[in-house]
PDB file of C-alpha atoms and ligand atoms in Angstrom:
ATOM      1  CA  MET A   3      80.922 128.298  42.520  1.00 96.00           C
ATOM      2  CA  LYS A   4      79.978 125.619  39.032  1.00 98.00           C
ATOM      3  CA  LYS A   5      78.496 122.792  39.924  1.00 98.00           C
ATOM      4  CA  VAL A   6      79.666 119.558  38.526  1.00 98.00           C
ATOM      5  CA  LEU A   7      77.203 117.190  38.823  1.00 99.00           C
ATOM      6  CA  VAL A   8      79.237 112.824  38.833  1.00 99.00           C
ATOM      7  CA  LEU A   9      77.224 110.084  38.191  1.00 99.00           C
ATOM      8  CA  ASP A  10      79.026 107.604  39.789  1.00 98.00           C
ATOM      9  CA  ALA A  11      77.637 103.952  38.495  1.00 98.00           C
ATOM     10  CA  CYS A  12      80.970 101.769  38.555  1.00 98.00           C
ATOM     11  CA  ILE A  13      78.929  99.212  40.894  1.00 98.00           C
ATOM     12  CA  ARG A  14      81.666  96.589  41.786  1.00 98.00           C
ATOM     13  CA  ARG A  15      82.723 100.342  44.304  1.00 97.00           C
ATOM     14  CA  GLU A  16      86.448  99.830  45.549  1.00 97.00           C
ATOM     15  CA  GLU A  17      86.694  96.957  42.548  1.00 98.00           C
ATOM     16  CA  SER A  18      85.881  98.139  39.516  1.00 98.00           C
ATOM     17  CA  ARG A  19      87.957  99.341  37.299  1.00 98.00           C
ATOM     18  CA  THR A  20      86.285 102.514  35.869  1.00 98.00           C
ATOM     19  CA  LYS A  21      85.760 103.945  39.244  1.00 98.00           C
ATOM     20  CA  LYS A  22      89.585 104.104  39.254  1.00 98.00           C
ATOM     21  CA  LEU A  23      89.412 106.055  35.985  1.00 98.00           C
ATOM     22  CA  LEU A  24      86.362 108.370  37.692  1.00 98.00           C
ATOM     23  CA  ASP A  25      88.942 109.521  40.553  1.00 98.00           C
ATOM     24  CA  ARG A  26      91.342 109.996  39.032  1.00 98.00           C
ATOM     25  CA  ALA A  27      89.143 112.820  36.432  1.00 98.00           C
ATOM     26  CA  VAL A  28      87.271 114.216  39.786  1.00 98.00           C
ATOM     27  CA  GLY A  29      91.056 114.302  41.647  1.00 98.00           C
ATOM     28  CA  VAL A  30      92.654 116.910  38.036  1.00 98.00           C
ATOM     29  CA  MET A  31      89.121 119.048  37.692  1.00 98.00           C
ATOM     30  CA  LYS A  32      89.488 118.895  42.445  1.00 98.00           C
ATOM     31  CA  GLU A  33      92.735 119.782  42.483  1.00 98.00           C
ATOM     32  CA  LEU A  34      92.828 122.690  39.681  1.00 98.00           C
ATOM     33  CA  HIS A  35      89.344 124.372  40.356  1.00 98.00           C
ATOM     34  CA  GLU A  36      88.584 125.429  43.585  1.00 97.00           C
ATOM     35  CA  ASP A  37      86.316 127.041  42.507  1.00 97.00           C
ATOM     36  CA  TRP A  38      84.036 124.328  40.924  1.00 98.00           C
ATOM     37  CA  SER A  39      81.972 121.871  43.677  1.00 98.00           C
ATOM     38  CA  PHE A  40      80.710 117.741  42.754  1.00 98.00           C
ATOM     39  CA  GLU A  41      78.682 116.930  43.686  1.00 98.00           C
ATOM     40  CA  ILE A  42      79.032 113.146  43.866  1.00 98.00           C
ATOM     41  CA  LEU A  43      75.562 110.637  43.183  1.00 98.00           C
ATOM     42  CA  GLU A  44      76.024 106.795  43.132  1.00 98.00           C
ATOM     43  CA  VAL A  45      72.892 106.154  41.193  1.00 98.00           C
ATOM     44  CA  ASP A  46      72.813 102.045  42.765  1.00 98.00           C
ATOM     45  CA  ARG A  47      71.988 103.910  45.808  1.00 98.00           C
ATOM     46  CA  LEU A  48      69.622 106.789  44.884  1.00 98.00           C
ATOM     47  CA  SER A  49      65.455 105.618  46.058  1.00 96.00           C
ATOM     48  CA  ILE A  50      64.672 105.560  42.081  1.00 97.00           C
ATOM     49  CA  ARG A  51      62.698 102.401  39.761  1.00 97.00           C
ATOM     50  CA  PHE A  52      61.885 102.199  36.640  1.00 98.00           C
ATOM     51  CA  PHE A  53      58.820 103.023  34.674  1.00 98.00           C
ATOM     52  CA  ASP A  54      55.687 100.771  35.887  1.00 98.00           C
ATOM     53  CA  GLN A  55      51.789 101.697  34.628  1.00 98.00           C
ATOM     54  CA  GLU A  56      51.575 102.569  37.997  1.00 98.00           C
ATOM     55  CA  SER A  57      54.291 105.050  38.611  1.00 97.00           C
ATOM     56  CA  LEU A  58      54.298 106.840  34.833  1.00 98.00           C
ATOM     57  CA  MET A  59      50.869 107.644  34.897  1.00 98.00           C
ATOM     58  CA  GLU A  60      51.126 109.653  38.187  1.00 98.00           C
ATOM     59  CA  ARG A  61      54.774 111.828  36.431  1.00 98.00           C
ATOM     60  CA  ASP A  62      51.829 112.629  33.334  1.00 97.00           C
ATOM     61  CA  ARG A  63      49.021 113.477  36.188  1.00 98.00           C
ATOM     62  CA  LEU A  64      52.057 115.746  37.828  1.00 98.00           C
ATOM     63  CA  LEU A  65      53.220 117.247  34.021  1.00 98.00           C
ATOM     64  CA  ALA A  66      49.700 117.401  32.912  1.00 97.00           C
ATOM     65  CA  GLU A  67      48.945 119.820  35.498  1.00 98.00           C
ATOM     66  CA  GLY A  68      52.432 121.890  35.174  1.00 97.00           C
ATOM     67  CA  ARG A  69      54.062 120.554  38.475  1.00 98.00           C
ATOM     68  CA  ARG A  70      57.932 120.075  38.102  1.00 98.00           C
ATOM     69  CA  ASN A  71      57.840 121.177  41.550  1.00 98.00           C
ATOM     70  CA  HIS A  72      56.942 117.722  43.317  1.00 98.00           C
ATOM     71  CA  PRO A  73      60.496 115.980  44.970  1.00 97.00           C
ATOM     72  CA  ARG A  74      59.476 113.146  42.094  1.00 97.00           C
ATOM     73  CA  PHE A  75      61.368 115.848  39.998  1.00 98.00           C
ATOM     74  CA  ASP A  76      64.121 116.561  41.725  1.00 98.00           C
ATOM     75  CA  LEU A  77      66.833 114.702  40.199  1.00 98.00           C
ATOM     76  CA  ALA A  78      65.847 116.086  36.895  1.00 98.00           C
ATOM     77  CA  HIS A  79      66.655 120.081  38.233  1.00 98.00           C
ATOM     78  CA  GLN A  80      69.590 118.866  39.423  1.00 98.00           C
ATOM     79  CA  PHE A  81      70.446 117.185  36.428  1.00 98.00           C
ATOM     80  CA  ALA A  82      69.248 120.621  34.639  1.00 98.00           C
ATOM     81  CA  GLU A  83      70.906 123.354  36.672  1.00 98.00           C
ATOM     82  CA  ALA A  84      74.999 121.375  36.533  1.00 98.00           C
ATOM     83  CA  ASP A  85      76.903 122.965  35.020  1.00 98.00           C
ATOM     84  CA  ALA A  86      78.792 119.836  33.289  1.00 99.00           C
ATOM     85  CA  ILE A  87      78.185 117.129  34.057  1.00 99.00           C
ATOM     86  CA  VAL A  88      81.284 113.481  34.897  1.00 99.00           C
ATOM     87  CA  ILE A  89      80.274 109.693  34.055  1.00 99.00           C
ATOM     88  CA  GLY A  90      81.884 106.161  35.229  1.00 98.00           C
ATOM     89  CA  ALA A  91      80.586 103.218  34.414  1.00 98.00           C
ATOM     90  CA  PRO A  92      81.542  99.615  33.168  1.00 98.00           C
ATOM     91  CA  PHE A  93      80.012  98.459  30.109  1.00 98.00           C
ATOM     92  CA  TRP A  94      77.116  96.474  30.350  1.00 98.00           C
ATOM     93  CA  ASP A  95      75.054  93.996  28.118  1.00 98.00           C
ATOM     94  CA  LEU A  96      76.777  95.902  24.789  1.00 98.00           C
ATOM     95  CA  SER A  97      75.461  99.529  27.060  1.00 98.00           C
ATOM     96  CA  ILE A  98      75.654 100.764  30.406  1.00 98.00           C
ATOM     97  CA  PRO A  99      74.554  99.647  33.740  1.00 98.00           C
ATOM     98  CA  ALA A 100      70.367  99.359  34.110  1.00 98.00           C
ATOM     99  CA  ALA A 101      70.943 101.177  37.257  1.00 98.00           C
ATOM    100  CA  LEU A 102      72.203 103.980  35.057  1.00 98.00           C
ATOM    101  CA  LYS A 103      69.105 103.673  32.630  1.00 98.00           C
ATOM    102  CA  VAL A 104      66.348 103.821  35.356  1.00 98.00           C
ATOM    103  CA  TYR A 105      68.958 107.577  36.658  1.00 98.00           C
ATOM    104  CA  ILE A 106      68.189 108.412  33.084  1.00 98.00           C
ATOM    105  CA  GLU A 107      64.400 107.432  32.860  1.00 98.00           C
ATOM    106  CA  ASN A 108      64.123 109.145  36.465  1.00 98.00           C
ATOM    107  CA  ILE A 109      65.635 112.327  34.903  1.00 98.00           C
ATOM    108  CA  SER A 110      64.010 113.214  31.659  1.00 98.00           C
ATOM    109  CA  VAL A 111      60.889 114.873  31.788  1.00 98.00           C
ATOM    110  CA  ASP A 112      59.457 117.455  29.456  1.00 97.00           C
ATOM    111  CA  GLY A 113      59.874 120.838  30.410  1.00 98.00           C
ATOM    112  CA  ILE A 114      62.729 120.157  32.966  1.00 98.00           C
ATOM    113  CA  THR A 115      65.779 118.878  30.957  1.00 98.00           C
ATOM    114  CA  PHE A 116      64.355 118.660  28.092  1.00 98.00           C
ATOM    115  CA  GLY A 117      61.553 120.033  25.845  1.00 98.00           C
ATOM    116  CA  CYS A 118      59.593 119.119  22.510  1.00 96.00           C
ATOM    117  CA  ASN A 119      57.920 121.987  19.397  1.00 96.00           C
ATOM    118  CA  ALA A 120      56.695 120.946  16.144  1.00 96.00           C
ATOM    119  CA  GLU A 121      60.946 121.361  14.831  1.00 94.00           C
ATOM    120  CA  GLY A 122      61.652 117.881  17.793  1.00 94.00           C
ATOM    121  CA  LEU A 123      63.701 117.397  20.278  1.00 95.00           C
ATOM    122  CA  TYR A 124      65.397 120.705  21.964  1.00 97.00           C
ATOM    123  CA  GLY A 125      67.780 120.779  25.673  1.00 98.00           C
ATOM    124  CA  LYS A 126      67.080 122.442  29.043  1.00 98.00           C
ATOM    125  CA  CYS A 127      70.490 121.508  30.807  1.00 98.00           C
ATOM    126  CA  LYS A 128      73.100 124.414  31.466  1.00 98.00           C
ATOM    127  CA  ALA A 129      75.294 121.721  31.330  1.00 98.00           C
ATOM    128  CA  GLN A 130      78.823 122.610  28.691  1.00 98.00           C
ATOM    129  CA  TRP A 131      79.446 118.926  28.629  1.00 98.00           C
ATOM    130  CA  MET A 132      79.338 115.674  29.306  1.00 98.00           C
ATOM    131  CA  TYR A 133      82.683 113.393  30.545  1.00 99.00           C
ATOM    132  CA  PHE A 134      82.026 109.979  30.299  1.00 98.00           C
ATOM    133  CA  LEU A 135      84.458 107.500  31.442  1.00 98.00           C
ATOM    134  CA  THR A 136      84.268 103.714  31.257  1.00 98.00           C
ATOM    135  CA  THR A 137      85.625  99.938  30.686  1.00 98.00           C
ATOM    136  CA  ARG A 138      85.260  97.088  28.902  1.00 98.00           C
ATOM    137  CA  GLY A 139      85.503  93.942  28.680  1.00 98.00           C
ATOM    138  CA  CYS A 140      86.360  93.108  24.994  1.00 98.00           C
ATOM    139  CA  ALA A 141      87.318  95.849  22.422  1.00 97.00           C
ATOM    140  CA  PHE A 142      84.649  97.755  20.565  1.00 96.00           C
ATOM    141  CA  GLU A 143      86.788  99.546  17.682  1.00 90.00           C
ATOM    142  CA  ASN A 144      85.110  99.321  14.192  1.00 90.00           C
ATOM    143  CA  THR A 145      82.125  97.990  14.859  1.00 94.00           C
ATOM    144  CA  ASP A 146      78.352  98.880  16.066  1.00 96.00           C
ATOM    145  CA  MET A 147      77.606  96.600  18.836  1.00 97.00           C
ATOM    146  CA  GLU A 148      79.519  99.358  21.454  1.00 97.00           C
ATOM    147  CA  ASN A 149      75.763 101.749  22.926  1.00 97.00           C
ATOM    148  CA  GLY A 150      77.050 102.639  25.903  1.00 98.00           C
ATOM    149  CA  ALA A 151      79.094 106.430  25.021  1.00 98.00           C
ATOM    150  CA  ARG A 152      77.100 106.182  21.620  1.00 97.00           C
ATOM    151  CA  TYR A 153      73.779 106.629  24.346  1.00 98.00           C
ATOM    152  CA  LEU A 154      75.006 109.489  26.249  1.00 98.00           C
ATOM    153  CA  GLU A 155      75.643 111.379  23.470  1.00 98.00           C
ATOM    154  CA  GLY A 156      72.920 111.222  21.510  1.00 98.00           C
ATOM    155  CA  LEU A 157      71.587 112.304  25.780  1.00 98.00           C
ATOM    156  CA  CYS A 158      73.401 114.821  25.641  1.00 98.00           C
ATOM    157  CA  LYS A 159      71.830 116.158  21.858  1.00 97.00           C
ATOM    158  CA  MET A 160      68.579 116.217  23.022  1.00 97.00           C
ATOM    159  CA  PHE A 161      69.274 117.358  26.509  1.00 98.00           C
ATOM    160  CA  GLY A 162      70.813 120.337  25.214  1.00 98.00           C
ATOM    161  CA  ILE A 163      74.806 119.975  26.307  1.00 98.00           C
ATOM    162  CA  ASP A 164      77.402 120.285  23.366  1.00 98.00           C
ATOM    163  CA  ALA A 165      80.258 118.761  24.197  1.00 98.00           C
ATOM    164  CA  PHE A 166      80.502 115.136  24.668  1.00 98.00           C
ATOM    165  CA  TYR A 167      84.141 113.733  25.330  1.00 98.00           C
ATOM    166  CA  GLU A 168      84.497 109.769  26.430  1.00 98.00           C
ATOM    167  CA  VAL A 169      87.951 107.730  27.822  1.00 98.00           C
ATOM    168  CA  HIS A 170      87.562 103.995  27.659  1.00 98.00           C
ATOM    169  CA  ALA A 171      89.647 101.005  28.287  1.00 98.00           C
ATOM    170  CA  GLU A 172      88.604  97.637  26.185  1.00 98.00           C
ATOM    171  CA  GLY A 173      89.370  94.574  26.029  1.00 98.00           C
ATOM    172  CA  LEU A 174      90.459  94.584  29.540  1.00 98.00           C
ATOM    173  CA  ASP A 175      89.078  90.780  29.596  1.00 98.00           C
ATOM    174  CA  MET A 176      89.977  89.239  26.411  1.00 98.00           C
ATOM    175  CA  GLU A 177      92.620  86.784  26.466  1.00 98.00           C
ATOM    176  CA  GLY A 178      96.092  87.632  26.665  1.00 98.00           C
ATOM    177  CA  ALA A 179      95.633  91.737  27.545  1.00 98.00           C
ATOM    178  CA  GLU A 180      98.200  93.432  29.053  1.00 98.00           C
ATOM    179  CA  ILE A 181      95.485  95.209  31.987  1.00 98.00           C
ATOM    180  CA  SER A 182      98.044  97.336  33.717  1.00 98.00           C
ATOM    181  CA  ARG A 183      99.328  99.056  30.236  1.00 98.00           C
ATOM    182  CA  LEU A 184      96.031  99.146  28.914  1.00 98.00           C
ATOM    183  CA  MET A 185      94.972 101.124  32.580  1.00 98.00           C
ATOM    184  CA  GLU A 186      98.183 102.623  32.544  1.00 98.00           C
ATOM    185  CA  ALA A 187      97.409 104.512  29.119  1.00 98.00           C
ATOM    186  CA  ALA A 188      93.638 105.510  29.619  1.00 98.00           C
ATOM    187  CA  LEU A 189      94.774 107.011  33.616  1.00 98.00           C
ATOM    188  CA  ALA A 190      96.886 109.004  31.043  1.00 98.00           C
ATOM    189  CA  GLU A 191      94.363 109.949  28.649  1.00 98.00           C
ATOM    190  CA  ALA A 192      91.249 110.459  31.718  1.00 98.00           C
ATOM    191  CA  GLU A 193      93.793 112.853  33.136  1.00 98.00           C
ATOM    192  CA  HIS A 194      95.059 114.594  30.423  1.00 98.00           C
ATOM    193  CA  VAL A 195      91.288 115.546  28.855  1.00 98.00           C
ATOM    194  CA  ALA A 196      90.391 116.236  32.789  1.00 98.00           C
ATOM    195  CA  GLU A 197      93.352 119.506  32.235  1.00 98.00           C
ATOM    196  CA  GLY A 198      91.494 120.574  29.792  1.00 98.00           C
ATOM    197  CA  LEU A 199      88.193 120.923  30.795  1.00 98.00           C
ATOM    198  CA  VAL A 200      86.447 124.710  31.560  1.00 98.00           C
ATOM    199  CA  LEU A 201      83.607 125.691  33.031  1.00 98.00           C
TER     200      LEU A 201
HETATM  201  C1  FMN B 314      76.819  92.405  34.282  1.00 64.41           C
HETATM  202  C2  FMN B 314      78.008  92.079  33.296  1.00 64.41           C
HETATM  203  C3  FMN B 314      78.148  92.722  31.819  1.00 64.41           C
HETATM  204  C4  FMN B 314      79.068  92.690  31.018  1.00 64.41           C
HETATM  205  N1  FMN B 314      78.805  92.773  29.303  1.00 64.41           N
HETATM  206  C5  FMN B 314      79.474  93.323  28.710  1.00 64.41           C
HETATM  207  C6  FMN B 314      79.621  93.112  27.647  1.00 64.41           C
HETATM  208  O1  FMN B 314      78.817  93.279  27.188  1.00 64.41           O
HETATM  209  N2  FMN B 314      80.404  93.174  26.731  1.00 64.41           N
HETATM  210  C7  FMN B 314      81.818  93.585  26.797  1.00 64.41           C
HETATM  211  O2  FMN B 314      82.558  93.615  26.029  1.00 64.41           O
HETATM  212  N3  FMN B 314      82.438  93.285  28.695  1.00 64.41           N
HETATM  213  C8  FMN B 314      81.162  93.333  29.698  1.00 64.41           C
HETATM  214  N4  FMN B 314      80.799  92.911  30.836  1.00 64.41           N
HETATM  215  C9  FMN B 314      82.878  93.022  31.114  1.00 64.41           C
HETATM  216  C10 FMN B 314      83.491  94.235  31.703  1.00 64.41           C
HETATM  217  O3  FMN B 314      82.702  95.910  30.793  1.00 64.41           O
HETATM  218  C11 FMN B 314      84.609  94.770  32.434  1.00 64.41           C
HETATM  219  O4  FMN B 314      84.851  93.816  32.692  1.00 64.41           O
HETATM  220  C12 FMN B 314      84.200  96.295  32.294  1.00 64.41           C
HETATM  221  O5  FMN B 314      86.229  96.295  32.960  1.00 64.41           O
HETATM  222  C13 FMN B 314      84.232  96.295  34.258  1.00 64.41           C
HETATM  223  O6  FMN B 314      84.140  97.323  34.829  1.00 64.41           O
HETATM  224  P1  FMN B 314      84.443  97.774  36.171  1.00 64.41           P
HETATM  225  O7  FMN B 314      86.096  96.857  36.520  1.00 64.41           O
HETATM  226  O8  FMN B 314      84.626  98.632  36.861  1.00 64.41           O
HETATM  227  O9  FMN B 314      83.113  97.164  36.834  1.00 64.41           O
HETATM  228  C14 FMN B 314      80.546  93.135  32.102  1.00 64.41           C
HETATM  229  C15 FMN B 314      80.580  92.960  32.511  1.00 64.41           C
HETATM  230  C16 FMN B 314      79.713  92.605  33.609  1.00 64.41           C
HETATM  231  C17 FMN B 314      79.758  92.687  35.230  1.00 64.41           C
END
């Protein structure tokens, strides 16, 4: 059984257009691959917080003691052991929702998801690919303001995940936007990319 970890950061849930893309992509994968299992995490509903001084010091102490089996690192192990990662997250403030960032802060653990040696960072994750689905209010082609997909693609390099796939619908909140046409095109692309993914 191959393990696909699905990170759902579609905070508006049933109202979310990004969730529609995510559901379509996951639906196609479930249909095509009976031998893949799907673990779905709603990242904004996890009992995790951003680091403060105390929690960061506790983490550093555990790592210094080599206690990477501590429950606080369970999410990091789950991420590191997944065969593939799927993320659905809307574009917020030129990037991703804070809940997803907090999740990333918690799973980025030296010695579990990545390592660092004299040459620099290297990845320790098993995942062969990350598939990111998003929607954006405005359009960002030919600008340098898109920091969501760009950030996650960079993280793939740090985690040792070789392939990054992204599907987006953008310009959805712009005046005169043909929302259904934009969404239909993105849904078709989400399906097409999902069909081509292998493990
Ligand atoms: C808190 C918040 C921040 C947002 N920030 C941006 C932004 O920086 N740029 C942009 O183009 N759209 C922004 N939007 C609009 C969303 O990207 C857009 O409506 C998207 O389709 C929402 O996805 P959803 O339907 O999955 O929730 C923001 C929306 C919210 C709620």
